[in-house]
Amino acid sequence: MDARVFQSYSARAEGMKNPIAKELLALMEEKQSNLSVAVDLTKKSEILELVDKIGPYVCVIKTHIDVVEDFDQDMVEKLVALGKKHRFLIFEDRKFADIGNTVKLQYASGVYKIASWAHITNCHTVPGEGIIQGLKEVGLPLGRGLLLLAEMSSKGSLATGSYTEKTLEWFEKHTDFCFGFIAGRRFPNLQSDYITMSPGIGLDVKGDGLGQQYRTPEEVIVNCGSDIIIVGRGVYGAGRNPVVEAKRYREAGWKAYQQRLSQH
Amino acid sequence: MDARVFQSYSARAEGMKNPIAKELLALMEEKQSNLSVAVDLTKKSEILELVDKIGPYVCVIKTHIDVVEDFDQDMVEKLVALGKKHRFLIFEDRKFADIGNTVKLQYASGVYKIASWAHITNCHTVPGEGIIQGLKEVGLPLGRGLLLLAEMSSKGSLATGSYTEKTLEWFEKHTDFCFGFIAGRRFPNLQSDYITMSPGIGLDVKGDGLGQQYRTPEEVIVNCGSDIIIVGRGVYGAGRNPVVEAKRYREAGWKAYQQRLSQH
């Protein structure tokens, strides 16, 4: 496997062009956390309450801002304030998927003004390289970073083969803005170092009946070379104590990382 | 080419399972319009003013609701009212692109509650068939319809080959909810009839520098078997009179349709 994954997160920060990637890797080492929690709740108060509880244990809070019923500017301000209090970055999992001219507007404008508060966002590459260029025109001047989707963990995903290869090729051309992937594994043979964030992580369940499939932290970090585990309902689903679970997943993720480091 | 495209829109309504598709085809014949205008403005008042002007000439108004700076519930109500006044359907070009469980929330909930007002929406199939299933669980009970993206007109699009083929295969399994495609051409060999809506249509320009490429109504309707032309900045761009342009594109689109009918 790519030798860079056997270096510490903080050592790898130097090899990154994007400022958000450097900040993220330093922060992960500092907090000893490679855990990102996907907060898919729909009420502002519930989201802010949850984030305040789990903030100390995560490196990234992942949002789907467009499922929040009572979203307002105040919510963004409070979320940003929690990010400063607990030292985490905010990743709006928007999965942009339109042509360059449209995503520029979707990223910068509208009710959400994602670029104004989300350190990180992501996009599909299905529209072609123009989507990266469009997002970059908005995000780069603001010091933001972009993740690409080169594969998906859901059943029957079409991001495979030449789709994945082309995405990796475009990635290499935009490492000033793109700093990693949402993917289940480390991709081989990339010239630039990058961060891999893996969704679909669970310690207790296997699937949700709508195509989502779960894997363990050890599997993605140790075996597949990923860097950050993304956990959703595993942390705050019905009957779970979010602080207990966030600690548990953080520990599982960090242990997997240390196991990887110890291999070389 | 698929013989069904040489039938009239109204005759094809009978072959459709989805109620929105039936309504749309009847409405197109009645208004003699296969023109959809992509309204990508960012101010509520400008959007409503434009839609009120061009409403009589279009069959579908296509929105990107998440670029509207001052979106509110009143805007939706006024848009729906204009749709009833001028007889057009509303298509929110959301390009959903996440796993089933997430798109259900994005479609039904949040600030926009897309499913509550958009007759039509669309999705990418890159996450797998689960995205269609998820959206269907929300949209079908509301009598909505879904378009799939099986190809894109933007430069370097990755929706080609097996990506396109798999999308067509899933389409056939969900014709109660899916009624067509956003695509530049009619796909051959589909068992079910369906509606093709083609973006990237322009009579005067060739591209926008961010990967968008333009084609003429005749090219997509006559040569490529598409059914509806989607025109954006060609209708309301700087220096244009939207009513004049909407009439011009409607005429060009309808003429192309009649030319196609006359071939058989």
Coordinates of C-alpha atoms in Angstrom, one line a residue:
Chain A
M1 CA 0.0 0.0 0.0
D2 CA 1.0 3.6 -0.6
A3 CA 3.8 4.2 2.0
R4 CA 2.4 7.6 3.0
V5 CA -0.4 6.0 5.0
F6 CA 2.2 4.6 7.4
Q7 CA 3.3 8.1 8.4
S8 CA 1.5 10.0 11.2
Y9 CA -1.3 12.4 10.3
S10 CA 0.7 15.4 11.4
A11 CA 3.7 14.3 9.3
R12 CA 1.5 14.1 6.3
A13 CA 0.2 17.6 6.8
E14 CA 3.4 18.9 5.2
G15 CA 2.7 17.2 1.9
M16 CA -0.7 18.8 1.4
K17 CA -1.2 21.9 -0.7
N18 CA -4.7 22.7 0.5
P19 CA -4.8 24.7 3.8
I20 CA -7.9 22.9 5.1
A21 CA -6.1 19.5 4.7
K22 CA -3.1 20.8 6.7
E23 CA -5.4 22.1 9.5
L24 CA -7.5 18.9 9.6
L25 CA -4.5 16.6 9.9
A26 CA -2.9 18.7 12.7
L27 CA -6.3 18.8 14.5
M28 CA -6.7 15.0 14.2
E29 CA -3.3 14.4 15.8
E30 CA -4.0 17.0 18.5
K31 CA -7.5 15.6 19.4
Q32 CA -6.4 12.0 18.7
S33 CA -9.5 11.5 16.7
N34 CA -10.1 10.4 13.1
L35 CA -13.9 10.3 13.8
S36 CA -16.3 12.3 11.7
V37 CA -20.0 12.2 12.8
A38 CA -22.7 12.5 10.1
V39 CA -25.4 14.5 11.8
D40 CA -28.5 13.8 9.8
L41 CA -31.1 15.1 12.3
T42 CA -33.8 17.5 11.1
K43 CA -34.2 19.9 14.0
K44 CA -31.8 22.8 14.7
S45 CA -32.0 22.4 18.5
E46 CA -31.3 18.7 18.3
I47 CA -28.4 19.1 16.0
L48 CA -26.7 21.8 18.1
E49 CA -27.3 19.8 21.3
L50 CA -25.8 16.7 19.7
V51 CA -22.8 18.6 18.3
D52 CA -22.1 20.2 21.6
K53 CA -22.0 16.8 23.2
I54 CA -19.9 14.9 20.7
G55 CA -17.7 17.9 19.5
P56 CA -14.8 17.0 21.9
Y57 CA -14.4 13.6 20.2
V58 CA -14.6 14.3 16.5
C59 CA -12.3 16.0 13.9
V60 CA -15.2 16.7 11.5
I61 CA -18.9 17.3 11.8
K62 CA -20.6 16.2 8.6
T63 CA -23.9 18.0 7.9
H64 CA -26.8 17.6 5.4
I65 CA -28.0 21.2 5.9
D66 CA -30.9 20.7 3.5
V67 CA -32.7 18.2 5.7
V68 CA -33.0 20.7 8.6
E69 CA -36.6 21.9 9.0
D70 CA -35.9 25.1 10.9
F71 CA -32.6 26.1 9.4
D72 CA -31.6 29.7 9.8
Q73 CA -28.6 31.9 9.8
D74 CA -28.4 31.6 13.6
M75 CA -28.0 27.9 13.3
V76 CA -24.9 28.4 11.1
E77 CA -23.4 30.9 13.6
K78 CA -24.0 28.5 16.5
L79 CA -22.5 25.6 14.6
V80 CA -19.4 27.6 13.6
A81 CA -19.1 28.7 17.3
L82 CA -19.2 25.1 18.4
G83 CA -16.6 24.2 15.9
K84 CA -14.3 26.8 17.5
K85 CA -15.1 25.7 21.0
H86 CA -14.5 22.0 20.4
R87 CA -12.0 22.3 17.5
F88 CA -13.6 20.5 14.7
L89 CA -14.1 21.3 11.0
I90 CA -17.5 21.4 9.3
F91 CA -18.1 19.3 6.2
E92 CA -21.4 19.9 4.3
D93 CA -22.0 16.7 2.5
R94 CA -23.8 18.4 -0.4
K95 CA -22.7 16.0 -3.1
F96 CA -22.8 18.7 -5.8
A97 CA -23.6 17.1 -9.1
D98 CA -24.3 19.8 -11.6
I99 CA -22.4 21.7 -14.3
G100 CA -19.9 24.3 -13.3
N101 CA -22.0 27.4 -13.7
T102 CA -24.9 25.9 -11.6
V103 CA -22.7 24.6 -8.7
K104 CA -21.0 27.9 -8.3
L105 CA -24.4 29.4 -7.5
Q106 CA -25.5 26.5 -5.3
Y107 CA -22.2 26.6 -3.4
A108 CA -22.1 30.4 -2.8
S109 CA -25.7 31.5 -2.9
G110 CA -29.2 30.6 -1.9
V111 CA -30.5 30.3 1.6
Y112 CA -27.6 28.1 2.7
K113 CA -24.5 30.0 1.4
I114 CA -22.6 26.8 2.0
A115 CA -19.2 28.3 1.1
S116 CA -19.5 30.9 3.8
W117 CA -19.4 28.4 6.7
A118 CA -18.5 24.9 5.5
H119 CA -14.7 24.3 5.6
I120 CA -15.2 21.2 3.4
T121 CA -17.8 20.1 0.8
N122 CA -17.8 17.4 -1.8
C123 CA -19.0 16.7 -5.3
H124 CA -19.6 14.0 -7.8
T125 CA -17.6 14.1 -11.0
V126 CA -20.3 12.7 -13.2
P127 CA -20.8 16.1 -14.9
G128 CA -17.1 16.3 -15.9
E129 CA -14.1 18.3 -14.7
G130 CA -16.1 21.6 -15.0
I131 CA -17.8 20.9 -11.7
I132 CA -14.4 21.0 -9.9
Q133 CA -13.4 24.2 -11.7
G134 CA -16.8 25.8 -10.9
L135 CA -16.6 25.0 -7.2
K136 CA -12.9 26.0 -7.0
E137 CA -13.7 29.5 -8.3
V138 CA -15.9 30.0 -5.3
G139 CA -14.1 28.0 -2.6
L140 CA -10.4 28.6 -3.2
P141 CA -10.4 32.3 -2.4
L142 CA -12.3 31.5 0.8
G143 CA -9.6 28.9 1.8
R144 CA -12.1 26.0 1.6
G145 CA -11.4 22.4 0.5
L146 CA -13.2 19.9 -1.7
L147 CA -13.5 16.1 -1.5
L148 CA -14.4 14.1 -4.5
L149 CA -16.6 11.0 -4.7
A150 CA -14.7 8.4 -6.7
E151 CA -16.5 5.4 -5.3
M152 CA -19.6 4.9 -3.2
S153 CA -20.3 2.3 -0.5
S154 CA -24.0 1.9 -1.5
K155 CA -25.2 -1.2 -3.3
G156 CA -24.9 -1.1 -7.1
S157 CA -23.0 2.2 -7.2
L158 CA -21.9 3.2 -10.7
A159 CA -18.8 5.0 -9.5
T160 CA -16.5 2.2 -10.6
G161 CA -13.8 1.4 -13.3
S162 CA -13.2 4.3 -15.7
Y163 CA -15.5 6.6 -13.6
T164 CA -13.2 6.1 -10.7
E165 CA -10.0 6.4 -12.8
K166 CA -11.1 9.6 -14.5
T167 CA -12.0 11.1 -11.1
L168 CA -8.5 10.3 -9.8
E169 CA -7.0 11.9 -12.8
W170 CA -9.0 15.2 -12.3
F171 CA -8.1 15.1 -8.6
E172 CA -4.4 15.3 -9.4
K173 CA -5.0 18.5 -11.5
H174 CA -6.7 20.3 -8.7
T175 CA -4.8 19.5 -5.5
D176 CA -4.8 23.2 -4.5
F177 CA -8.5 22.8 -3.8
C178 CA -9.2 19.1 -3.7
F179 CA -7.6 17.3 -0.8
G180 CA -9.2 13.9 -0.7
F181 CA -12.0 11.5 -1.3
I182 CA -15.1 10.1 0.1
A183 CA -14.4 6.4 -0.5
G184 CA -14.1 3.1 1.2
R185 CA -10.4 2.6 0.5
R186 CA -7.1 4.3 -0.4
F187 CA -6.6 4.6 -4.1
P188 CA -3.2 3.4 -5.4
N189 CA -0.7 5.3 -7.5
L190 CA -1.7 8.9 -6.8
Q191 CA 1.2 11.3 -7.1
S192 CA -0.2 13.7 -4.4
D193 CA -1.0 12.6 -0.9
Y194 CA -4.6 13.1 0.1
I195 CA -7.1 12.3 2.9
T196 CA -9.7 9.5 2.5
M197 CA -12.9 9.7 4.5
S198 CA -15.0 6.6 4.6
P199 CA -18.8 6.6 5.2
G200 CA -20.9 3.5 6.0
I201 CA -19.0 2.7 9.2
G202 CA -20.7 0.7 11.9
L203 CA -19.7 -1.5 14.8
D204 CA -23.1 -3.1 15.3
V205 CA -25.2 -3.2 12.1
K206 CA -24.8 -4.4 8.5
G207 CA -27.3 -2.4 6.3
D208 CA -30.4 -0.2 6.2
G209 CA -32.5 -1.8 3.5
L210 CA -32.0 1.2 1.1
G211 CA -28.6 0.2 -0.3
Q212 CA -26.4 1.4 2.5
Q213 CA -23.8 -1.2 3.6
Y214 CA -21.6 -1.0 6.8
R215 CA -18.0 -1.8 7.6
T216 CA -15.8 -1.6 10.7
P217 CA -13.1 1.1 11.5
E218 CA -10.4 -1.6 11.4
E219 CA -11.4 -2.8 8.0
V220 CA -11.3 0.7 6.4
I221 CA -8.3 2.2 8.3
V222 CA -6.0 -0.8 8.6
N223 CA -6.9 -3.0 5.6
C224 CA -8.1 -0.3 3.2
G225 CA -5.9 2.7 4.0
S226 CA -8.6 5.2 4.8
D227 CA -7.9 8.1 7.1
I228 CA -11.2 9.2 8.7
I229 CA -14.3 7.1 9.6
I230 CA -17.7 8.7 9.1
V231 CA -20.4 7.3 11.5
G232 CA -24.0 8.4 11.6
R233 CA -26.8 6.5 13.3
G234 CA -24.2 4.3 15.0
V235 CA -23.5 7.3 17.3
Y236 CA -26.9 8.9 17.9
G237 CA -29.5 6.3 16.6
A238 CA -32.5 5.3 18.8
G239 CA -31.5 4.0 22.2
R240 CA -27.9 5.1 21.9
N241 CA -25.9 7.5 24.2
P242 CA -24.1 9.8 21.8
V243 CA -21.2 10.6 24.1
V244 CA -20.6 6.9 24.9
E245 CA -20.8 6.0 21.3
A246 CA -18.7 8.9 20.0
K247 CA -16.0 7.9 22.5
R248 CA -16.3 4.3 21.4
Y249 CA -16.0 5.0 17.7
R250 CA -13.2 7.5 18.3
E251 CA -11.3 4.9 20.2
A252 CA -11.9 2.2 17.6
G253 CA -10.8 4.6 14.8
W254 CA -7.7 5.8 16.7
K255 CA -6.7 2.2 17.6
A256 CA -7.0 1.2 14.0
Y257 CA -4.8 4.1 13.0
Q258 CA -2.2 3.2 15.6
Q259 CA -2.3 -0.4 14.5
R260 CA -1.6 0.8 10.9
L261 CA 1.4 3.0 12.1
S262 CA 2.8 0.1 14.0
Q263 CA 3.0 -2.0 10.9
H264 CA 6.0 0.0 9.6
Chain B
M1 CA -35.5 5.2 -34.3
D2 CA -38.0 4.0 -31.7
A3 CA -41.3 4.3 -33.6
R4 CA -43.1 5.9 -30.6
V5 CA -41.4 9.2 -31.1
F6 CA -43.3 9.5 -34.4
Q7 CA -46.6 9.5 -32.5
S8 CA -48.1 12.7 -31.2
Y9 CA -47.4 13.7 -27.6
S10 CA -51.1 13.2 -26.7
A11 CA -51.2 9.7 -28.2
R12 CA -48.2 8.7 -26.2
A13 CA -49.8 9.8 -22.9
E14 CA -51.8 6.5 -22.9
G15 CA -48.6 4.5 -22.8
M16 CA -47.4 6.1 -19.6
K17 CA -47.8 4.7 -16.2
N18 CA -46.9 7.8 -14.2
P19 CA -49.7 10.3 -13.8
I20 CA -47.4 13.3 -14.2
A21 CA -46.2 12.0 -17.5
K22 CA -49.7 11.7 -18.8
E23 CA -50.6 15.2 -17.6
L24 CA -47.4 16.7 -19.1
L25 CA -47.9 15.2 -22.5
A26 CA -51.6 16.4 -22.7
L27 CA -50.5 19.8 -21.6
M28 CA -47.8 20.0 -24.2
E29 CA -50.3 19.2 -27.0
E30 CA -52.8 21.7 -25.6
K31 CA -50.3 24.5 -25.3
Q32 CA -48.3 23.5 -28.4
S33 CA -45.2 23.8 -26.4
N34 CA -42.3 21.4 -25.8
L35 CA -40.3 24.2 -24.2
S36 CA -39.0 24.1 -20.7
V37 CA -37.3 27.2 -19.3
A38 CA -34.5 26.8 -16.8
V39 CA -35.0 29.7 -14.4
D40 CA -31.6 30.1 -12.6
L41 CA -32.2 33.6 -11.2
T42 CA -31.4 34.2 -7.6
K43 CA -34.1 36.7 -6.5
K44 CA -37.6 35.6 -5.7
S45 CA -39.2 38.7 -7.3
E46 CA -37.2 38.4 -10.5
I47 CA -38.1 34.7 -10.8
L48 CA -41.8 35.2 -10.2
E49 CA -41.8 38.1 -12.7
L50 CA -40.0 36.1 -15.3
V51 CA -42.2 33.0 -14.8
D52 CA -45.4 35.1 -15.1
K53 CA -44.1 36.5 -18.4
I54 CA -43.0 33.2 -20.0
G55 CA -45.5 30.9 -18.4
P56 CA -48.0 30.9 -21.3
Y57 CA -45.3 29.6 -23.7
V58 CA -43.8 26.7 -21.6
C59 CA -44.8 23.3 -20.6
V60 CA -42.3 23.0 -17.7
I61 CA -40.6 25.6 -15.5
K62 CA -37.3 24.2 -14.3
T63 CA -36.0 25.6 -11.0
H64 CA -32.8 25.4 -8.9
I65 CA -34.5 26.4 -5.7
D66 CA -31.3 26.3 -3.7
V67 CA -29.8 29.3 -5.6
V68 CA -32.6 31.6 -4.5
E69 CA -31.3 34.2 -2.0
D70 CA -34.7 35.1 -0.5
F71 CA -36.5 31.8 -0.8
D72 CA -39.6 31.5 1.5
Q73 CA -42.8 29.5 1.6
D74 CA -44.6 32.4 0.0
M75 CA -42.4 32.0 -3.1
V76 CA -43.5 28.4 -3.5
E77 CA -47.1 29.3 -3.1
K78 CA -46.8 32.0 -5.8
L79 CA -44.9 29.7 -8.1
V80 CA -47.6 27.0 -7.7
A81 CA -50.3 29.6 -8.4
L82 CA -48.5 30.8 -11.5
G83 CA -48.4 27.1 -12.6
K84 CA -52.1 26.9 -12.3
K85 CA -52.7 30.2 -14.0
H86 CA -50.5 29.5 -17.0
R87 CA -50.8 25.7 -17.0
F88 CA -47.2 24.5 -16.6
L89 CA -45.6 21.9 -14.4
I90 CA -42.7 22.6 -12.0
F91 CA -39.5 20.6 -12.2
E92 CA -37.0 21.1 -9.4
D93 CA -33.7 20.2 -11.0
R94 CA -32.2 19.0 -7.7
K95 CA -30.0 16.2 -9.2
F96 CA -30.3 14.1 -6.0
A97 CA -27.2 12.0 -5.7
D98 CA -27.1 10.4 -2.3
I99 CA -28.1 7.1 -0.7
G100 CA -31.8 6.3 -0.4
N101 CA -32.1 7.1 3.3
T102 CA -30.6 10.6 2.8
V103 CA -32.5 11.6 -0.4
K104 CA -35.8 10.7 1.3
L105 CA -35.1 13.4 3.8
Q106 CA -33.7 15.9 1.3
Y107 CA -36.7 15.4 -1.0
A108 CA -39.4 15.6 1.7
S109 CA -37.9 17.8 4.5
G110 CA -35.7 20.7 5.2
V111 CA -36.4 24.3 4.3
Y112 CA -37.5 23.5 0.7
K113 CA -39.8 20.5 1.1
I114 CA -39.3 19.9 -2.6
A115 CA -41.8 17.0 -2.8
S116 CA -44.6 19.2 -1.6
W117 CA -44.5 21.5 -4.6
A118 CA -42.4 20.1 -7.4
H119 CA -44.3 17.9 -9.8
I120 CA -41.0 16.6 -11.2
T121 CA -37.6 16.2 -9.8
N122 CA -34.5 14.2 -11.0
C123 CA -31.6 12.2 -9.7
H124 CA -28.3 10.8 -10.6
T125 CA -28.0 7.0 -10.4
V126 CA -24.4 6.9 -9.3
P127 CA -25.3 5.8 -5.8
G128 CA -27.1 2.7 -7.1
E129 CA -30.8 1.7 -7.5
G130 CA -31.5 2.6 -3.8
I131 CA -31.7 6.3 -4.7
I132 CA -34.7 5.7 -7.0
Q133 CA -36.3 3.5 -4.3
G134 CA -35.8 6.2 -1.6
L135 CA -37.2 9.0 -3.7
K136 CA -40.1 6.8 -4.8
E137 CA -41.2 6.1 -1.2
V138 CA -41.7 9.9 -0.8
G139 CA -42.9 10.9 -4.3
L140 CA -45.2 8.2 -5.4
P141 CA -47.8 8.7 -2.7
L142 CA -47.9 12.4 -3.7
G143 CA -48.4 11.7 -7.4
R144 CA -45.0 13.0 -8.3
G145 CA -42.6 11.9 -11.1
L146 CA -38.9 11.4 -11.4
L147 CA -36.4 11.9 -14.3
L148 CA -33.1 10.1 -14.3
L149 CA -29.8 11.4 -15.6
A150 CA -28.4 8.7 -17.9
E151 CA -26.1 11.1 -19.8
M152 CA -25.0 14.7 -19.4
S153 CA -24.3 17.3 -22.1
S154 CA -21.3 18.8 -20.2
K155 CA -17.8 18.2 -21.4
G156 CA -16.1 15.1 -20.0
S157 CA -19.3 13.7 -18.4
L158 CA -18.8 10.3 -16.9
A159 CA -22.4 9.1 -17.5
T160 CA -21.5 7.0 -20.5
G161 CA -21.3 3.3 -21.4
S162 CA -22.2 0.9 -18.6
Y163 CA -23.3 3.9 -16.4
T164 CA -25.9 4.8 -19.0
E165 CA -26.9 1.2 -19.6
K166 CA -27.4 0.4 -15.9
T167 CA -29.5 3.6 -15.5
L168 CA -31.8 2.5 -18.3
E169 CA -32.1 -1.0 -16.7
W170 CA -33.2 0.6 -13.4
F171 CA -35.5 2.9 -15.2
E172 CA -37.5 0.0 -16.6
K173 CA -38.0 -1.3 -13.1
H174 CA -39.6 1.9 -11.8
T175 CA -41.8 3.2 -14.5
D176 CA -44.6 3.9 -12.0
F177 CA -42.5 6.7 -10.6
C178 CA -39.7 7.3 -13.3
F179 CA -41.1 8.7 -16.5
G180 CA -38.1 9.9 -18.4
F181 CA -34.6 11.2 -18.7
I182 CA -32.6 14.3 -18.8
A183 CA -30.5 13.5 -21.8
G184 CA -29.4 14.8 -25.2
R185 CA -31.0 11.9 -27.1
R186 CA -33.6 9.2 -27.2
F187 CA -32.2 5.9 -25.9
P188 CA -32.9 2.9 -28.1
N189 CA -34.5 -0.4 -27.1
L190 CA -36.5 0.6 -24.0
Q191 CA -39.6 -1.4 -23.4
S192 CA -41.5 1.4 -21.8
D193 CA -42.2 4.7 -23.5
Y194 CA -40.8 7.7 -21.7
I195 CA -40.1 11.5 -22.1
T196 CA -36.7 12.9 -22.8
M197 CA -35.9 16.4 -21.7
S198 CA -32.7 17.9 -23.2
P199 CA -30.7 20.7 -21.6
G200 CA -28.0 22.6 -23.2
I201 CA -30.2 24.0 -26.0
G202 CA -29.3 27.3 -27.6
L203 CA -30.0 29.0 -30.9
D204 CA -27.2 31.6 -30.7
V205 CA -24.3 30.4 -28.5
K206 CA -22.0 27.4 -28.3
G207 CA -20.6 27.2 -24.8
D208 CA -20.1 28.9 -21.4
G209 CA -16.4 28.1 -20.6
L210 CA -17.3 25.8 -17.7
G211 CA -18.0 22.7 -19.7
Q212 CA -21.6 23.4 -20.9
Q213 CA -22.1 22.8 -24.6
Y214 CA -25.2 23.9 -26.7
R215 CA -27.2 22.3 -29.4
T216 CA -30.3 23.4 -31.5
P217 CA -33.9 22.3 -31.0
E218 CA -33.9 20.7 -34.4
E219 CA -30.8 18.6 -33.6
V220 CA -32.2 17.2 -30.4
I221 CA -35.9 16.8 -31.4
V222 CA -35.6 15.7 -35.0
N223 CA -32.2 14.0 -35.1
C224 CA -32.0 12.7 -31.6
G225 CA -35.6 11.9 -30.7
S226 CA -35.8 14.1 -27.6
D227 CA -39.2 15.5 -26.5
I228 CA -38.7 18.6 -24.5
I229 CA -36.0 21.4 -25.0
I230 CA -34.6 23.1 -21.9
V231 CA -33.5 26.6 -22.5
G232 CA -31.9 28.9 -19.8
R233 CA -29.9 32.0 -20.5
G234 CA -31.0 31.9 -24.1
V235 CA -34.4 33.1 -23.0
Y236 CA -33.6 35.6 -20.2
G237 CA -29.8 36.3 -20.5
A238 CA -28.5 39.9 -20.6
G239 CA -30.0 42.0 -23.4
R240 CA -32.7 39.5 -24.2
N241 CA -36.5 40.0 -24.1
P242 CA -37.8 36.9 -22.4
V243 CA -41.2 36.9 -24.0
V244 CA -39.8 37.3 -27.5
E245 CA -37.2 34.6 -26.8
A246 CA -39.7 32.2 -25.1
K247 CA -42.0 32.5 -28.2
R248 CA -39.0 32.0 -30.5
Y249 CA -37.8 28.8 -28.7
R250 CA -41.3 27.5 -28.3
E251 CA -41.8 27.9 -32.1
A252 CA -38.4 26.3 -32.9
G253 CA -39.2 23.4 -30.6
W254 CA -42.7 22.9 -31.9
K255 CA -41.6 23.1 -35.5
A256 CA -39.0 20.5 -34.9
Y257 CA -41.6 18.2 -33.3
Q258 CA -44.0 18.7 -36.3
Q259 CA -41.1 18.0 -38.6
R260 CA -40.5 14.7 -36.8
L261 CA -44.2 13.8 -37.0
S262 CA -44.2 14.5 -40.7
Q263 CA -41.5 11.9 -41.3
H264 CA -43.8 9.0 -40.7

